[in-house]
Each structure stands twice: as structure tokens, then as C-alpha cells.
């Protein structure tokens, strides 16, 4: 029987309020191509960058940050992560794998591309592990904490262009992606600065 409390828990971890920040980075490199709205490729990619990608990013982050999130008032808000003990995260790895591998396998089958999409998942998953967990835990090693967010958004851009069969953007748009990603990350770090300090987490800000 479906446990609605767990569904709500996983949805909260995925930060639906932040989907509106992630989705534009899927749309930007497509250059306003309205004809793509009539393709399955566009919609599969768009849906993939809602819950599946978000539960991977923020689920892993929340598992790694239980020691500092207990001090974070933002985590008391609805659908903005949580302040749960590590024992509550026992099923998150399974949800991350299922939520990502099912849509990516579907995309691979339909596109007959069994190289790019598994590669995308491996790199994206690896970035999140390196960012959050020891031995690396770049999220706690300034200024290395600033590397992974821009890398992730550039990876999203690459995914969007490959799936929708559009050319990669020039240098200018890529600089914009990197700069805006850094602004988003620094703003979030500033918001969490006090709670991170209480939990012993050191970031660039």
C-alpha cells in the first residue's frame, strides 16, 4: 500500500519550490525554439528536471547535512527539505536510483542512445557524491564549494542540447550559466551562513 507520508517526505526533499530555478537552465540553451513544444524529447527532458534530478541533488545533500540542517530555520518550511534524523533517509537512495534510471532508460530506448544518458547520470551522481560526502565533501571546503553548482548547470545545458538536437551555446551564454549559478549558490550560502557555522560547516561565504 502506498505510504503517503513517505511520498510527502520525498517530495519535500526534492524542493518543488526550487524546480522553477532548475528548469530555466534546461530551457535557455534551446533558444526559444517553439517547434520543440511539439516533440516528445522536449517534454521528457523537462519532466526529468523536476522531481528526478531534484531528489538526487537535494536528497543527497540532506543526507550529508543532517548535522547542520537541525540548526537551519529554512528547513522548517513546507517543501524545502527537512530536519530529519539520518534514520529517516533509509529509502532515499532507492528512490534516487528509480526516479532517475526509469526516465533515462526510457529516453535511451527511444533515442537508441545507450552512451550519453548513462554517462550523464554517472557524472551527475558523481558530482553530488563528491560535493557532499567524504572523502571529498567539497561543500565544506572553501572555495572548492563553488565548483559543483556551475558544473551541474553546464551538464544540464549539455543534456538539453543533446536530447533536443540543438547546437551547443557559444561562450557568452556559458559564462552567463556559470555566473548565475555562482550567484544562486552564494545567495543560498549567505542565507544558511549562521546555521552552517553552528554546525561547523565552512563555506566560501
Coordinates of C-alpha atoms in Angstrom, one line a residue:
X1 CA 0.0 0.0 0.0
X2 CA 1.3 3.5 -0.9
X3 CA 2.6 5.3 2.1
X4 CA 1.5 8.9 1.5
X5 CA 3.6 10.2 4.4
X6 CA 6.8 8.8 2.7
X7 CA 5.6 10.3 -0.7
X8 CA 5.3 13.6 1.0
X9 CA 8.7 13.2 2.6
X10 CA 10.4 12.5 -0.7
X11 CA 8.5 15.4 -2.4
X12 CA 9.6 17.7 0.3
X13 CA 13.2 16.6 -0.1
X14 CA 13.1 17.4 -3.8
X15 CA 12.3 21.1 -3.0
X16 CA 9.5 21.8 -5.6
X17 CA 9.9 25.5 -5.0
X18 CA 13.4 25.3 -6.5
X19 CA 12.3 23.4 -9.6
X20 CA 11.5 26.9 -11.1
X21 CA 15.2 27.7 -10.7
X22 CA 16.4 24.5 -12.3
X23 CA 14.0 24.3 -15.2
X24 CA 15.1 27.6 -16.9
X25 CA 18.6 26.1 -17.4
X26 CA 17.0 23.4 -19.4
X27 CA 15.1 25.9 -21.5
X28 CA 17.8 28.6 -22.0
X29 CA 20.0 26.7 -24.5
X30 CA 17.0 25.8 -26.6
X31 CA 16.9 29.4 -27.9
X32 CA 13.1 29.9 -27.9
X33 CA 12.5 27.0 -30.3
X34 CA 8.7 26.8 -30.1
X35 CA 8.7 23.9 -32.5
X36 CA 10.2 21.8 -29.8
X37 CA 7.0 22.0 -27.8
X38 CA 5.5 19.5 -30.3
X39 CA 8.2 16.9 -29.6
X40 CA 8.3 14.2 -27.0
X41 CA 12.0 14.8 -26.5
X42 CA 11.4 18.3 -25.1
X43 CA 8.7 17.2 -22.6
X44 CA 10.6 14.1 -21.4
X45 CA 13.6 16.2 -20.7
X46 CA 11.6 18.9 -19.0
X47 CA 9.8 16.4 -16.7
X48 CA 13.2 14.7 -15.9
X49 CA 14.5 18.0 -14.5
X50 CA 11.7 18.2 -12.0
X51 CA 11.5 15.5 -9.3
X52 CA 14.1 13.0 -10.6
X53 CA 17.1 15.4 -10.8
X54 CA 15.9 17.4 -7.7
X55 CA 15.6 14.3 -5.5
X56 CA 19.1 13.3 -6.5
X57 CA 20.6 16.8 -5.8
X58 CA 18.8 17.6 -2.6
X59 CA 18.2 14.2 -1.2
X60 CA 21.9 13.5 -1.2
X61 CA 22.6 17.0 0.2
X62 CA 20.1 16.5 3.1
X63 CA 21.6 13.1 3.9
X64 CA 25.0 14.7 4.1
X65 CA 23.9 17.7 6.1
X66 CA 21.8 16.3 8.9
X67 CA 24.4 17.7 11.4
X68 CA 23.9 21.3 10.2
X69 CA 20.3 21.2 9.0
X70 CA 19.0 20.8 12.5
X71 CA 20.0 24.4 13.1
X72 CA 18.5 25.7 9.8
X73 CA 15.2 27.6 10.1
X74 CA 14.6 27.3 6.4
X75 CA 14.3 23.5 6.8
X76 CA 11.2 24.1 8.9
X77 CA 9.3 25.4 5.9
X78 CA 7.0 23.2 3.9
X79 CA 8.6 21.5 0.8
X80 CA 12.1 23.0 1.5
X81 CA 14.0 19.9 2.7
X82 CA 13.8 18.8 6.3
X83 CA 15.4 18.4 9.7
X84 CA 15.0 14.7 9.9
X85 CA 17.5 12.3 11.5
X86 CA 19.6 10.1 9.3
X87 CA 17.4 7.1 10.1
X88 CA 14.6 8.7 8.1
X89 CA 16.7 8.7 4.9
X90 CA 16.9 4.9 4.6
X91 CA 14.9 4.7 1.4
X92 CA 16.2 7.8 -0.3
X93 CA 19.0 6.0 -2.3
X94 CA 16.4 3.6 -3.8
X95 CA 14.1 6.5 -4.7
X96 CA 17.0 8.4 -6.3
X97 CA 18.0 5.4 -8.4
X98 CA 14.5 4.5 -9.5
X99 CA 13.4 8.2 -10.2
X100 CA 16.5 8.7 -12.4
X101 CA 17.1 5.4 -14.1
X102 CA 13.5 4.8 -15.2
X103 CA 13.2 8.1 -17.3
X104 CA 16.8 7.9 -18.5
X105 CA 16.3 4.3 -19.6
X106 CA 13.1 5.3 -21.4
X107 CA 14.9 8.1 -23.2
X108 CA 17.8 5.8 -24.1
X109 CA 15.4 3.3 -25.6
X110 CA 13.5 5.8 -27.6
X111 CA 16.7 7.6 -28.8
X112 CA 18.7 4.4 -29.2
X113 CA 21.5 6.2 -27.3
X114 CA 22.9 4.0 -24.6
X115 CA 26.1 6.0 -24.1
X116 CA 25.2 9.7 -23.4
X117 CA 22.4 9.2 -20.9
X118 CA 24.1 6.7 -18.7
X119 CA 27.2 8.9 -18.9
X120 CA 25.1 11.9 -17.8
X121 CA 23.7 10.1 -14.8
X122 CA 27.1 8.8 -13.8
X123 CA 28.7 12.3 -13.9
X124 CA 25.7 14.0 -12.2
X125 CA 25.5 11.4 -9.5
X126 CA 29.3 11.5 -9.0
X127 CA 29.3 15.3 -8.8
X128 CA 26.7 15.1 -6.0
X129 CA 28.7 12.5 -4.1
X130 CA 32.0 14.5 -4.4
X131 CA 30.2 17.7 -3.3
X132 CA 28.5 16.2 -0.3
X133 CA 30.3 13.2 1.2
X134 CA 33.8 12.3 2.5
X135 CA 36.5 11.7 1.3
X136 CA 35.9 14.9 -0.8
X137 CA 33.0 16.8 0.7
X138 CA 33.7 19.9 -1.4
X139 CA 30.6 21.6 0.1
X140 CA 32.7 22.1 3.3
X141 CA 36.0 23.1 1.7
X142 CA 36.1 26.7 0.6
X143 CA 36.5 27.8 -2.2
X144 CA 36.0 24.4 -3.8
X145 CA 32.4 24.5 -2.7
X146 CA 31.8 26.9 -5.6
X147 CA 32.8 24.4 -8.3
X148 CA 30.0 21.9 -8.4
X149 CA 26.9 24.1 -8.9
X150 CA 28.2 25.7 -12.2
X151 CA 29.4 22.2 -13.3
X152 CA 25.9 20.8 -12.7
X153 CA 24.1 23.5 -14.6
X154 CA 26.5 23.2 -17.6
X155 CA 25.8 19.5 -17.5
X156 CA 22.1 20.2 -17.7
X157 CA 22.7 22.5 -20.7
X158 CA 24.6 19.7 -22.4
X159 CA 21.7 17.3 -21.7
X160 CA 19.1 19.7 -23.1
X161 CA 21.1 20.3 -26.3
X162 CA 21.8 16.7 -26.9
X163 CA 18.3 15.5 -26.3
X164 CA 16.6 18.2 -28.3
X165 CA 19.3 18.1 -31.1
X166 CA 20.2 21.7 -31.0
X167 CA 23.7 23.2 -31.2
X168 CA 25.6 23.9 -28.0
X169 CA 25.6 27.6 -27.0
X170 CA 28.6 29.8 -27.6
X171 CA 31.0 31.0 -24.9
X172 CA 28.8 34.0 -23.9
X173 CA 25.8 32.0 -22.7
X174 CA 28.1 29.5 -20.9
X175 CA 29.6 32.4 -19.0
X176 CA 26.1 33.5 -18.1
X177 CA 25.2 30.0 -16.8
X178 CA 28.4 29.9 -14.7
X179 CA 27.9 33.4 -13.3
X180 CA 24.2 32.9 -12.5
X181 CA 25.0 29.6 -10.9
X182 CA 27.6 31.2 -8.6
X183 CA 25.1 33.9 -7.7
X184 CA 22.5 31.3 -6.8
X185 CA 24.9 29.3 -4.7
X186 CA 26.4 32.3 -2.9
X187 CA 23.0 33.6 -2.1
X188 CA 22.0 30.3 -0.6
X189 CA 25.2 30.1 1.4
X190 CA 24.6 33.6 2.8
X191 CA 21.1 32.6 3.8
X192 CA 22.4 29.5 5.6
X193 CA 25.6 31.1 7.0
X194 CA 24.6 31.2 10.6
X195 CA 23.2 27.7 10.8
X196 CA 26.2 26.3 8.9
X197 CA 28.6 28.0 11.3
X198 CA 26.7 26.5 14.3
X199 CA 27.0 23.0 12.7
X200 CA 30.7 23.5 11.9
X201 CA 30.2 23.7 8.1
X202 CA 32.6 26.1 6.4
X203 CA 31.8 27.5 3.0
X204 CA 33.3 30.4 0.9
X205 CA 31.0 32.9 2.5

